[in-house]
Coordinates of C-alpha atoms and ligand atoms in Angstrom, one line a residue:
X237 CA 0.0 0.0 0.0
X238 CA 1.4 3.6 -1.1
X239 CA 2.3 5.6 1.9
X240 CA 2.0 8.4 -0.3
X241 CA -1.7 9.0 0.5
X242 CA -3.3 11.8 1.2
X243 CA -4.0 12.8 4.9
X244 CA -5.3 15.9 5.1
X245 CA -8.2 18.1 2.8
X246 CA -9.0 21.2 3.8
X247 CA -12.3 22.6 2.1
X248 CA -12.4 26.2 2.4
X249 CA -16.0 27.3 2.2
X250 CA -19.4 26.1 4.4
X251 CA -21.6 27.1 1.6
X252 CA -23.7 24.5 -0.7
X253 CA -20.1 23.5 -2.5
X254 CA -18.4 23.4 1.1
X255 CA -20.4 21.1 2.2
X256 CA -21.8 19.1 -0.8
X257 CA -17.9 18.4 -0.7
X258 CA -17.5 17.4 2.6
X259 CA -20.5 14.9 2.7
X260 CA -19.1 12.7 -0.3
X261 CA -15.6 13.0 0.2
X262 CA -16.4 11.7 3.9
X263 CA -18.5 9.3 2.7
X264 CA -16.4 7.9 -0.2
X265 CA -13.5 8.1 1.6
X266 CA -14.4 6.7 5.1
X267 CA -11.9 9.1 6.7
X268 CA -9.5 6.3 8.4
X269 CA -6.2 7.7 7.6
X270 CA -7.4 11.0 6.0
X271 CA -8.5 14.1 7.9
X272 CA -10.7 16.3 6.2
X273 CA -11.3 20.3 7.9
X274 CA -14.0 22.6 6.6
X275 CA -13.3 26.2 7.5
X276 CA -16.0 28.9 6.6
X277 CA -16.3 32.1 8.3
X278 CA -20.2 33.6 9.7
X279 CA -18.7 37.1 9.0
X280 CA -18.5 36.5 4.8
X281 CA -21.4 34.5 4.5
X282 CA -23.1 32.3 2.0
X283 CA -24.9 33.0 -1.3
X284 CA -27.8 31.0 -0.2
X285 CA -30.1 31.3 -3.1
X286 CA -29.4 28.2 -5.1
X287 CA -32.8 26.1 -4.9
X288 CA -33.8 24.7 -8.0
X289 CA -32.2 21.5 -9.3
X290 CA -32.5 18.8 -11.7
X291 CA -32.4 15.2 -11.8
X292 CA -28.9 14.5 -11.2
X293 CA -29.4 15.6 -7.8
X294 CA -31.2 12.5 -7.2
X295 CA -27.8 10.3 -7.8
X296 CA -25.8 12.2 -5.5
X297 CA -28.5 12.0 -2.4
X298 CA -28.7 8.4 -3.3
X299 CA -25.0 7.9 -3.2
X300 CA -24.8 9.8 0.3
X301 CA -27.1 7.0 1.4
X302 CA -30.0 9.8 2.4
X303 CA -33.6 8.9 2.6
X304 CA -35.2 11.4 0.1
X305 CA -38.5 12.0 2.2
X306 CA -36.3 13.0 5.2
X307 CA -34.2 15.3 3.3
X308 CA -37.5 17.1 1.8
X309 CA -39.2 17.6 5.2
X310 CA -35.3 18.8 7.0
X311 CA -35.1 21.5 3.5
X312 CA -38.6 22.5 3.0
X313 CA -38.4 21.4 -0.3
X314 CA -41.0 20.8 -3.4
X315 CA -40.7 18.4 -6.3
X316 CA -39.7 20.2 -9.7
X317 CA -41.3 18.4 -13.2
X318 CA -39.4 21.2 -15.3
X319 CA -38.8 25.0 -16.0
X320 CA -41.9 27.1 -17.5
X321 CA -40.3 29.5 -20.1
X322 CA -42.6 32.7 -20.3
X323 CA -42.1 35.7 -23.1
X324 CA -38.6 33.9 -24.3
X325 CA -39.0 33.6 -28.0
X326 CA -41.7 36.1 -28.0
X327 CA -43.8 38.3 -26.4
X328 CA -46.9 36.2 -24.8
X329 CA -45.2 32.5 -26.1
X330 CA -44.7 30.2 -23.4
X331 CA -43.5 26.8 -23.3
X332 CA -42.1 24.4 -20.5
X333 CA -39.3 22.4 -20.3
X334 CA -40.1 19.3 -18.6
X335 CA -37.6 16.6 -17.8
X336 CA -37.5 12.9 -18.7
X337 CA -38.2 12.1 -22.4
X338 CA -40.9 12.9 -25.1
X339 CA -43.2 9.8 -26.2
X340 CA -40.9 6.3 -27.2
X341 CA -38.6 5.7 -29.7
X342 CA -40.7 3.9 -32.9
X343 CA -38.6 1.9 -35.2
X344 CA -35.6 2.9 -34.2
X345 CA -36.2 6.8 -34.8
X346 CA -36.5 9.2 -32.8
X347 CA -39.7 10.3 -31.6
X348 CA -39.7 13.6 -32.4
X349 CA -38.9 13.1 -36.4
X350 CA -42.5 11.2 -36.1
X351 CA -44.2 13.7 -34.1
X352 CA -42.7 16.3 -36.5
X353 CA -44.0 14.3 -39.7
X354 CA -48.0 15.0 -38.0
X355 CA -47.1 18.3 -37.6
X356 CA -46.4 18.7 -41.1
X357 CA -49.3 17.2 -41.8
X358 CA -51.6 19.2 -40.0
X359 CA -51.7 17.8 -36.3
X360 CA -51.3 21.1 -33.7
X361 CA -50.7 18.9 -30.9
X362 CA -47.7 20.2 -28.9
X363 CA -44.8 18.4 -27.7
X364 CA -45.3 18.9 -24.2
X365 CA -48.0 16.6 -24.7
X366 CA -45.9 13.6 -25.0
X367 CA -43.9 14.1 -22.0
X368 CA -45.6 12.9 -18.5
X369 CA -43.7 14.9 -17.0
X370 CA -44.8 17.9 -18.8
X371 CA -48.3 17.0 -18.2
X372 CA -48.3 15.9 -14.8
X373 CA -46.3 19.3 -13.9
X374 CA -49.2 21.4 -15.9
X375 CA -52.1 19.7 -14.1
X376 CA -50.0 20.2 -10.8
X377 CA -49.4 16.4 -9.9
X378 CA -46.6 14.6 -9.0
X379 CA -46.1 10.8 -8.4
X380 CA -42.8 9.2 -8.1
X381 CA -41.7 7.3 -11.4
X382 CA -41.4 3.5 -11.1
X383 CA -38.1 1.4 -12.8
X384 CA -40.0 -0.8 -15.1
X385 CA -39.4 0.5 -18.8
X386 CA -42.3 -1.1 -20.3
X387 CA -44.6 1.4 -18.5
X388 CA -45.3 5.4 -19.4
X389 CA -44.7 5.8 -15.3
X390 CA -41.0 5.0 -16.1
X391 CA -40.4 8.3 -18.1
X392 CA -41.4 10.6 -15.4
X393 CA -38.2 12.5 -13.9
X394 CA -37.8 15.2 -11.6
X395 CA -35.4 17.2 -9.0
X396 CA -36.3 19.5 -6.1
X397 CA -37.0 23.3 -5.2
X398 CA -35.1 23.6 -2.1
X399 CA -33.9 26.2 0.4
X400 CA -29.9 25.9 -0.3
X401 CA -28.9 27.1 3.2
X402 CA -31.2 24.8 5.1
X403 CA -29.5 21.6 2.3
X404 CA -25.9 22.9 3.7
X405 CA -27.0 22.9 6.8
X406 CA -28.3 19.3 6.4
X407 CA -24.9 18.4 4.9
X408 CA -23.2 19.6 7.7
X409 CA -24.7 17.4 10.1
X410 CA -23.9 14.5 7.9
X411 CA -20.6 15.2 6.8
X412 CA -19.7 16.1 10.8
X413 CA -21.3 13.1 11.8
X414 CA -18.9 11.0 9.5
X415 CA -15.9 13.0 11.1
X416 CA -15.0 16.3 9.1
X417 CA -13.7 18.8 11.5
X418 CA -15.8 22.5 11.3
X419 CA -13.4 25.2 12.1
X420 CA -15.5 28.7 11.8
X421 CA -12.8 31.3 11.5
X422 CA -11.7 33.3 8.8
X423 CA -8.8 32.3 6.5
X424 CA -7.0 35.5 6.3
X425 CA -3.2 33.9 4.2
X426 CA -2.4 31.6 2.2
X427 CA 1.0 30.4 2.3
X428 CA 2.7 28.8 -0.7
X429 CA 5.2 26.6 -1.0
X430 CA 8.6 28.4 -2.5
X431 CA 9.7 25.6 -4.6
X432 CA 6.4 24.6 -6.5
X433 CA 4.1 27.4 -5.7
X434 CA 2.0 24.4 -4.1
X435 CA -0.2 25.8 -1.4
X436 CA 1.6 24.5 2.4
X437 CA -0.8 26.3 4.4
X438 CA -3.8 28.6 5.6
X439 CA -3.7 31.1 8.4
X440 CA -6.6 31.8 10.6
X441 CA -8.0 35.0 11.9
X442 CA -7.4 33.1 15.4
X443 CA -3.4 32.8 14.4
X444 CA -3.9 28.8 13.8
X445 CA -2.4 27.3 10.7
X446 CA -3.6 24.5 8.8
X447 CA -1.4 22.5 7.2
X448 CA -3.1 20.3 4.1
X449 CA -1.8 17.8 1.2
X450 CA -4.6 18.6 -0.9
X451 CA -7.3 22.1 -0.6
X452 CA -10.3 22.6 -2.0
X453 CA -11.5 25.7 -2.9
X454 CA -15.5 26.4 -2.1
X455 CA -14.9 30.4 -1.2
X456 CA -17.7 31.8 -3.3
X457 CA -17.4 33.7 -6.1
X458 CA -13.8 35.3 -4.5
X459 CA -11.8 32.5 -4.9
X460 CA -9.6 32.6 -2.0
X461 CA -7.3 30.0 -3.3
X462 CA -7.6 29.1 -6.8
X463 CA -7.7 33.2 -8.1
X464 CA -6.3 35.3 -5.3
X465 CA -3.3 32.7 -3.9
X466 CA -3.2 30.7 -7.3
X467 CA -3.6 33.8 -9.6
X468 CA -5.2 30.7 -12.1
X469 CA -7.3 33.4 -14.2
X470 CA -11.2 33.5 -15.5
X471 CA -12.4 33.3 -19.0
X472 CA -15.1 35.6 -19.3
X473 CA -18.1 34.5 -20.6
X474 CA -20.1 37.9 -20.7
X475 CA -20.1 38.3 -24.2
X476 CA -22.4 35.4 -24.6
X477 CA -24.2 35.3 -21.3
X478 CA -24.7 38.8 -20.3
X479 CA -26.5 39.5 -17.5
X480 CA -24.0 40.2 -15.0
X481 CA -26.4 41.2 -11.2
X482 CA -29.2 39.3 -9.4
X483 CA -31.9 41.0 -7.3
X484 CA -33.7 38.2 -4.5
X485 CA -36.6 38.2 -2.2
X486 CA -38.6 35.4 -1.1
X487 CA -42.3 36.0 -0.4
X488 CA -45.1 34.5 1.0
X489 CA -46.9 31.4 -1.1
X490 CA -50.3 32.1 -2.9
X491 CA -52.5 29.2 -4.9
X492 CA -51.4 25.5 -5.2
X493 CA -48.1 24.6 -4.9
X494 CA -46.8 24.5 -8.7
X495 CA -44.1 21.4 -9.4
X496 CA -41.9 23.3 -11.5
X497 CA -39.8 26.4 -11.9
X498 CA -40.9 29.4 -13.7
X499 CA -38.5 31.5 -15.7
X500 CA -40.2 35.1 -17.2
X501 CA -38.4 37.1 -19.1
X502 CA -38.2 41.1 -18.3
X503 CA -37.0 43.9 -20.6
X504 CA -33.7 43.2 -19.4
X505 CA -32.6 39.9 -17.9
X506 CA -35.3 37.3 -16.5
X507 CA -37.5 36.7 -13.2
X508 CA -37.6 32.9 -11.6
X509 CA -40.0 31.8 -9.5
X510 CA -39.3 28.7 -7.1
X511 CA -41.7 27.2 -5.0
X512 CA -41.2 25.8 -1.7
X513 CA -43.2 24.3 1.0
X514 CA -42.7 27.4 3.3
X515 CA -42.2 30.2 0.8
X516 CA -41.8 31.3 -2.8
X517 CA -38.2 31.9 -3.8
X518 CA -37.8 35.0 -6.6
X519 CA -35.2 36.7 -8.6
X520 CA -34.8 39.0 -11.4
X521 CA -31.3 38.0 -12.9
X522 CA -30.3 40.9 -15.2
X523 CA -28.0 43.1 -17.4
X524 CA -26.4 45.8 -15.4
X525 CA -25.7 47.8 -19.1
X526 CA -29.5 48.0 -19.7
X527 CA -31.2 48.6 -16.3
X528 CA -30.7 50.1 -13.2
X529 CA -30.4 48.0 -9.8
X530 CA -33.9 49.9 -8.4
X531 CA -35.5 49.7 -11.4
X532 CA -34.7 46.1 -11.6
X533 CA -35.7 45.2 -7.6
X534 CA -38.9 47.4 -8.8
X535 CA -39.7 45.0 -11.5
X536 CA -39.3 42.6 -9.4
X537 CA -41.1 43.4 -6.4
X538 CA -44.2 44.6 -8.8
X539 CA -44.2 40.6 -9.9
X540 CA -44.7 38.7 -6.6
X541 CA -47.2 36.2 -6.0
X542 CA -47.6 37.0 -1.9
X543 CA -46.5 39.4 0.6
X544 CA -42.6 40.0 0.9
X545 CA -40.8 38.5 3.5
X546 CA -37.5 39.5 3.5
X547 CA -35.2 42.4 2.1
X548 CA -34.0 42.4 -1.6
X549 CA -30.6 41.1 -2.3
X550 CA -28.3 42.7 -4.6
X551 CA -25.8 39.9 -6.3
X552 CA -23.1 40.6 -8.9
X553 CA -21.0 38.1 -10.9
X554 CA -19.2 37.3 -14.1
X555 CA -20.6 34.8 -16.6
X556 CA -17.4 32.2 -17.6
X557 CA -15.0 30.0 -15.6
X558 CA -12.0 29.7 -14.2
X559 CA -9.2 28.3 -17.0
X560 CA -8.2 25.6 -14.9
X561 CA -10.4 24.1 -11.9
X562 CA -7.5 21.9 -10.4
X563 CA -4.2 23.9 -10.2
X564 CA -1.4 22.2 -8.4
X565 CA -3.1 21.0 -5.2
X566 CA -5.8 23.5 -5.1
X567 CA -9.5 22.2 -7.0
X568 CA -12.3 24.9 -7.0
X569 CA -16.0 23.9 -6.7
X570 CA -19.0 25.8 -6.2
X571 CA -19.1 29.4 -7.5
X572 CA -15.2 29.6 -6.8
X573 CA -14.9 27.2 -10.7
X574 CA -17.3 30.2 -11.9
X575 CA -20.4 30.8 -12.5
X576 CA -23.7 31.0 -15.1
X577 CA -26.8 31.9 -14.1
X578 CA -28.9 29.6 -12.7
X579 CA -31.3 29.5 -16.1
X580 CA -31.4 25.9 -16.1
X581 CA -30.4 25.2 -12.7
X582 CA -27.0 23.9 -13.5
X583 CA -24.9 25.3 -10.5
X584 CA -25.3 22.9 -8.3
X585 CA -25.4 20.3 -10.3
X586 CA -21.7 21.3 -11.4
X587 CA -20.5 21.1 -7.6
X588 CA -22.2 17.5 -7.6
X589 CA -20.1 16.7 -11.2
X590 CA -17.4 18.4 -10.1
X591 CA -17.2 16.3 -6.8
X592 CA -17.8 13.4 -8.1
X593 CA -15.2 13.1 -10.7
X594 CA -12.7 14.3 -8.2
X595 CA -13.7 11.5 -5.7
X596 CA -13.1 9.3 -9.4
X597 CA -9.8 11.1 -10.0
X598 CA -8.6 11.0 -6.6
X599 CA -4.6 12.2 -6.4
X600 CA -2.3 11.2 -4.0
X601 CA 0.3 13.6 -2.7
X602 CA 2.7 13.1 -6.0
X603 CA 0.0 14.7 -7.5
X604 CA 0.7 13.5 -11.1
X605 CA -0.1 16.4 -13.4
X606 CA -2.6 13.7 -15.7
X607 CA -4.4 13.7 -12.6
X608 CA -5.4 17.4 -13.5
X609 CA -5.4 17.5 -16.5
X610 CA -8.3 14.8 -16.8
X611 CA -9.6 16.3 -14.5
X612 CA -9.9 19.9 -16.5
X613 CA -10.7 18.5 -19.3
X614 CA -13.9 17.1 -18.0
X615 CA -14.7 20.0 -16.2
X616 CA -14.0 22.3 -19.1
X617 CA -16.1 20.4 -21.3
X618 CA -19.1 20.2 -18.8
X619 CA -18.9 24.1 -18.1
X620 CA -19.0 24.4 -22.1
X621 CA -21.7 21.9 -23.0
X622 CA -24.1 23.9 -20.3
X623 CA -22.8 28.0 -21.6
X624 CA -24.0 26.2 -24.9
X625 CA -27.6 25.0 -23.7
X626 CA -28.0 28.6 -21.4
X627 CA -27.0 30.5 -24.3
X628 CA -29.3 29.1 -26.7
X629 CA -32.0 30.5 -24.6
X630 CA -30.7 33.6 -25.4
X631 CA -29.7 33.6 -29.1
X632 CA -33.0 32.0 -30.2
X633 CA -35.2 34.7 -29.6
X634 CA -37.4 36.7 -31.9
X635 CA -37.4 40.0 -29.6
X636 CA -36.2 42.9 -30.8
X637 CA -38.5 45.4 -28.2
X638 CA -35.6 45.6 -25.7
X639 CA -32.2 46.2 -26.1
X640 CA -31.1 43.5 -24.3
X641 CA -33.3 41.4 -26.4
X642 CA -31.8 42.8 -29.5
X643 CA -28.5 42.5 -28.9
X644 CA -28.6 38.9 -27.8
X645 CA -30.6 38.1 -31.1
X646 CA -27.2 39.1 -33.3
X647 CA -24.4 38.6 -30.8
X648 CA -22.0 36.1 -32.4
X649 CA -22.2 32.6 -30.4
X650 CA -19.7 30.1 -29.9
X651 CA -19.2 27.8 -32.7
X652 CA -20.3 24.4 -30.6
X653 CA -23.7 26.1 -30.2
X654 CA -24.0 26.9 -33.8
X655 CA -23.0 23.8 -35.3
X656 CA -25.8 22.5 -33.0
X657 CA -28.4 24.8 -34.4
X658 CA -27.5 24.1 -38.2
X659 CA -27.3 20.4 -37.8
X660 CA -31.3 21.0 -36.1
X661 CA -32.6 23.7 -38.5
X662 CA -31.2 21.1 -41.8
X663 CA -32.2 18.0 -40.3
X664 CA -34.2 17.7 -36.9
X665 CA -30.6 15.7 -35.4
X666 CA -29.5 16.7 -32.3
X667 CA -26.1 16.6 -31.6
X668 CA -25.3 15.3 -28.3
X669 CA -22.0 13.8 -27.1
X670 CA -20.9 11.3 -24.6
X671 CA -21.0 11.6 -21.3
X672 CA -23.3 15.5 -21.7
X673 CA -25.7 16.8 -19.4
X674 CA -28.2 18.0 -21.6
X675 CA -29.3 15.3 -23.9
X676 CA -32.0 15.1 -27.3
X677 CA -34.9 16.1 -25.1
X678 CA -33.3 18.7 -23.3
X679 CA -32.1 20.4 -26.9
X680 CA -35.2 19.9 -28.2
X681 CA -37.3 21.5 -25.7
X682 CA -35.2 24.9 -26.0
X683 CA -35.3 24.7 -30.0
X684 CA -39.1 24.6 -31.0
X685 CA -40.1 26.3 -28.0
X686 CA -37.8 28.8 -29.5
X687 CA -39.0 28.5 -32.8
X688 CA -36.2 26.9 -34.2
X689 CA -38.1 24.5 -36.9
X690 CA -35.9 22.2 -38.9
X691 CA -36.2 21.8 -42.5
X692 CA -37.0 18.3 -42.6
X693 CA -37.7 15.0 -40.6
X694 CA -36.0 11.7 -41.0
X695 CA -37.3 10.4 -44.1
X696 CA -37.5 6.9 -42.5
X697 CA -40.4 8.3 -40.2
X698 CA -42.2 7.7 -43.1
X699 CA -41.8 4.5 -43.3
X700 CA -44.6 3.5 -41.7
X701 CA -48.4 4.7 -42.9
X702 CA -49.0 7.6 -42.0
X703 CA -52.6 6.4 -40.2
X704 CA -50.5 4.0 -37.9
X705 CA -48.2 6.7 -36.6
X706 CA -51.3 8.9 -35.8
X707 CA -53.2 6.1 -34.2
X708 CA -50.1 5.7 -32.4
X709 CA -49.2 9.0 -31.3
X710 CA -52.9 9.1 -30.3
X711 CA -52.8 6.2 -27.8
X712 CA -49.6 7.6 -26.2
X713 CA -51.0 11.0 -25.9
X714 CA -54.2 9.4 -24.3
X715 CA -51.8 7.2 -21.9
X716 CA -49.9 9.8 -20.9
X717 CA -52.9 11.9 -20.1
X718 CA -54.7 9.7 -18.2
X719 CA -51.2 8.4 -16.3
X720 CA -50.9 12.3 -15.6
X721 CA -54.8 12.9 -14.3
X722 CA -54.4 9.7 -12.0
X723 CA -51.9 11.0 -9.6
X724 CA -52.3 12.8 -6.7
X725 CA -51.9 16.6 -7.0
X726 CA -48.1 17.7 -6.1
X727 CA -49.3 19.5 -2.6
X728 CA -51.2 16.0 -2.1
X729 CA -48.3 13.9 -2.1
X730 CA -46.5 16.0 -0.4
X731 CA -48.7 16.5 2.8
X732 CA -48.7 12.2 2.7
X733 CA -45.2 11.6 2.4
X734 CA -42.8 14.7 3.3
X735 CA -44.4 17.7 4.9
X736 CA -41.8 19.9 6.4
X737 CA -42.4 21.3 9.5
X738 CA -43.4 24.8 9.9
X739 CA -40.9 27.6 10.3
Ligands
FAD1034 C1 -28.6 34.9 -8.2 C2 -28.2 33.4 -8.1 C3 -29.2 32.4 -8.2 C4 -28.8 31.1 -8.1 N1 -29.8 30.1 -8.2 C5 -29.4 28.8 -8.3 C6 -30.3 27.8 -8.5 O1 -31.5 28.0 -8.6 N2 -29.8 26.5 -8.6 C7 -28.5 26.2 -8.5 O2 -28.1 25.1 -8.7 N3 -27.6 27.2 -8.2 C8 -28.0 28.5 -8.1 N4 -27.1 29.4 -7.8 C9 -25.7 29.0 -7.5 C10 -25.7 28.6 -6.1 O3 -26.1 29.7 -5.3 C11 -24.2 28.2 -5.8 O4 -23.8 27.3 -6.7 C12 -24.2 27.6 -4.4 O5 -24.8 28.4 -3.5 C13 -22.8 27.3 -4.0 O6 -22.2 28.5 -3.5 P1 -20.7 28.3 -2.9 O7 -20.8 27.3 -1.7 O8 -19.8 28.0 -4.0 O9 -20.4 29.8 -2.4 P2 -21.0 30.6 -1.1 O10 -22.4 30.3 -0.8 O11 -20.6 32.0 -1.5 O12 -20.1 30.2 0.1 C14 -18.8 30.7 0.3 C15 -18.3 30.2 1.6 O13 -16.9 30.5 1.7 C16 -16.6 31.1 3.0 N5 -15.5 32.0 2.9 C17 -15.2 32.9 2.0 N6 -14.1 33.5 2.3 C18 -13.6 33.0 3.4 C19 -12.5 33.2 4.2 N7 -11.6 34.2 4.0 N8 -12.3 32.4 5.3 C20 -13.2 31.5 5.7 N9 -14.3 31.2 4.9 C21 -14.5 32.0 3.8 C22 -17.9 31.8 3.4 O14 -18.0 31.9 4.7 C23 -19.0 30.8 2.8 O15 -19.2 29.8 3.8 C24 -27.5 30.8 -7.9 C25 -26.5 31.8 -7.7 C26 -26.9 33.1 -7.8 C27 -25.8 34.2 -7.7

């Protein structure tokens, strides 16, 4: 056995990163011989306003061994079918994007080139028709899906609307529980080592030092150690994503408890609305170029469902990422890697990717250099595959009544995103590579709710007569429907199986 393991991780960071990390890396690694210290300081703060997810957050609970009823009672969460996109496109044009897939594959081709071949023909029926979970989330039920492929119930998927700061806390108890040390002080150096430029140590507010073979960098958006010690560098993203601020309130719930996220778009950015058992979570993520920070919290605050409950908060950031996430001993997570805005809900979900490939990629204190590089390389391509899929959002719209609308309709997109958009528009194919995050129904959802139409559909869709695809369609659309109408209603199933408690 090597003795070259390593023996101590210090996280820096007790936000949703901080201790997202903490709980796996104590999990996966058992601490025997290996010590892992969180430090994160009550003067700095967390971000906090992370709550909506998507699916993949399932895997990571699941492979922290938690039961998910518990977990939804201790965070006051809700169960999320999709994100409702309002005035994207167009003024007064909505459409959802729901998660799981759309109707079944039918000889081998996709569904959608068959669906598409009715709607040539004359059928008006949309897409969202063929998901269950599209139509579960717009009659407002939910049901858990079950594992047996041969049934509709299969294709259901969904995440959570969560309070962030309550999951963190939640992860905290685990990840303490499982023996990771909490030290609350502030790091206020960072000492390098002179020969590599490796980082030896931290220094604490309180004079302590801690000493570490391996850090990991979950400081927020400041990046203590990968940007200000490391100097590592940010590729700027702004160009293609950019709204730059954020403006947050929560307020008081109003009507049924809707299972999905809502994202509207305003003159210059866009407003989300999450639901949770205990409150409404709301934003208006914007473009500090084409609107004031009052006139934006105005906006906002005129577009509440219920009372407000808490003061605005003002957030700034810059779309892009940092160029590398590991750098000699240091990895970043959370919004220290870098950030885009939480359009799809991918933020999280990189912390959980990002964790996960480092607990598969695990150095030891050689720290070979293809360690890191594997290890960016993944990361790069994740961060790049989702500013692809957010950016689409932005690029595919018809508005020209706002500047910020305007500009994002011409503003030159990176060539990835493009290619994807050609290959649709000639072809209805949507290119997805191994190993992505957003697969064919994702893309598709974002194109013809955008209005991106291709020019044709697989010519083997019409294979078959046309009256047996309709009669097909037909009896899925009718399955679905029903499948959809039978559950309970999402506030239903949650007072049966996970109220939270009130707060
Ligand atoms: C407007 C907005 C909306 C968002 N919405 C979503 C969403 O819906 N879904 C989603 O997935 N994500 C969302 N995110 C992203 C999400 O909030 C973050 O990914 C998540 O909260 C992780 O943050 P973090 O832990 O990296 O950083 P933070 O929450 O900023 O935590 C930083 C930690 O570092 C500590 N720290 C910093 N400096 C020091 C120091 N010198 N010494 C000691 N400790 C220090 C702080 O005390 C704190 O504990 C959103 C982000 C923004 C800005």
């Amino acid at each position: 056995m090597s003795d070259n393991l390593i023996r101590n991780i210090a996280i820096v960071g007790g936000g949703t990163a901080g201790w997202m990390t903490a709980a796996l890396l104590s999990r996966v690694l058992r601490l025997g011989n290996t010590r892992i210290s969180l430090i994160e300081s009550p003067e700095i703060g967390t971000i906090g306003v992370g709550e909506a997810t998507i699916p993949p957050i399932r895997t990571f609970n699941q492979l922290l061994g938690i039961d998910e009823n518990e977990f939804i009672r201790k965070t006051q969460a809700t169960f999320k079918l999709g994100i409702e996109f309002r005035d994207w496109g167009r003024l007064g044009h909505t459409y959802l994007h729901p998660f799981g897939r759309y109707g079944l594959t039918i000889e081998q081709i996709a569904f959608h080139h068959h669906w598409l071949r009715l709607r040539e023909a004359g059928d008006e029926t949309p897409l969202r028709d063929y998901s269950l979970s599209g139509s579960a989330a717009y009659l407002g039920r939910f049901t858990r899906p079950v594992e047996d492929p041969r049934l509709i119930l299969s294709s259901l998927s969904y995440a959570f609307h969560f309070d962030a700061g309550l999951y963190a806390g939640y992860l905290r108890e685990y990840a303490q529980a499982r023996g990771v040390k909490r030290l609350e002080r502030k790091v206020v150096e960072v000492e390098l080592r002179g020969e590599d430029g490796f980082i030896r140590a931290l220094k604490l507010d309180d004079e302590t030092r801690v000493e570490a073979d391996l850090f990991i960098d979950c400081s927020g958006f400041r990046g203590l150690l990968i940007e200000q010690a490391l100097k590592t560098g940010y590729e700027d993203w702004t160009h293609w994503l950019p709204c730059d601020r954020a403006v947050a309130v929560p307020c008081e719930s109003a009507g049924e408890l809707t299972p999905y996220t809502r994202s509207t778009a305003r003159s210059a950015g866009w407003q989300w609305r999450i639901p949770l058992q205990h409150r409404i979570g709301n934003g208006y993520v914007y473009c500090s170029r084409f609107i004031s920070d009052e006139a934006a919290a105005a906006t906002l605050l005129a577009n509440l469902d219920g009372a407000v409950r808490a003061e605005p908060r003002f957030l700034r950031f810059t779309t892009g990422r940092r160029k590398k996430f590991w750098n000699k001993n240091c990895i970043a997570l959370g919004l220290a890697s870098g950030f885009m805005e939480p359009l799809e809900s991918t933020s999280i979900h990189l912390i959980q990717s990002g964790v996960m490939q480092l607990a598969a990629i695990f150095p030891d204190r050689s720290f070979d250099p293809s360690d890191a590089e594997e290890y960016n390389r993944l990361q790069i391509e994740e961060f790049e595959h989702i500013r692809d899929f957010i950016t689409l959002h932005y690029c595919a719209t018809e508005r020209e009544d706002q500047p910020l609308w305007a500009y994002c309709r011409h503003m030159p997109i990176p060539e990835s995103l493009a290619y994807r958009i050609q290959l649709f528009r000639s072809s209805g194919r949507v290119a997805f590579y191994d190993k992505e995050l957003f697969v064919e129904p994702n893309w598709l959802s974002i194109f013809i709710g955008q209005q991106i139409w291709p020019r044709r559909h697989d010519p083997l869709a019409d294979l078959p007569p046309m009256e047996e695809t309709r009669r097909q369609l037909l009896r899925l659309k009718t399955l679905i429907r029903q499948t959809a109408q039978a559950m309970p209603t999402h506030g239903g199933f949650i007072a049966e199986h996970c109220r939270a408690g009130a707060v």
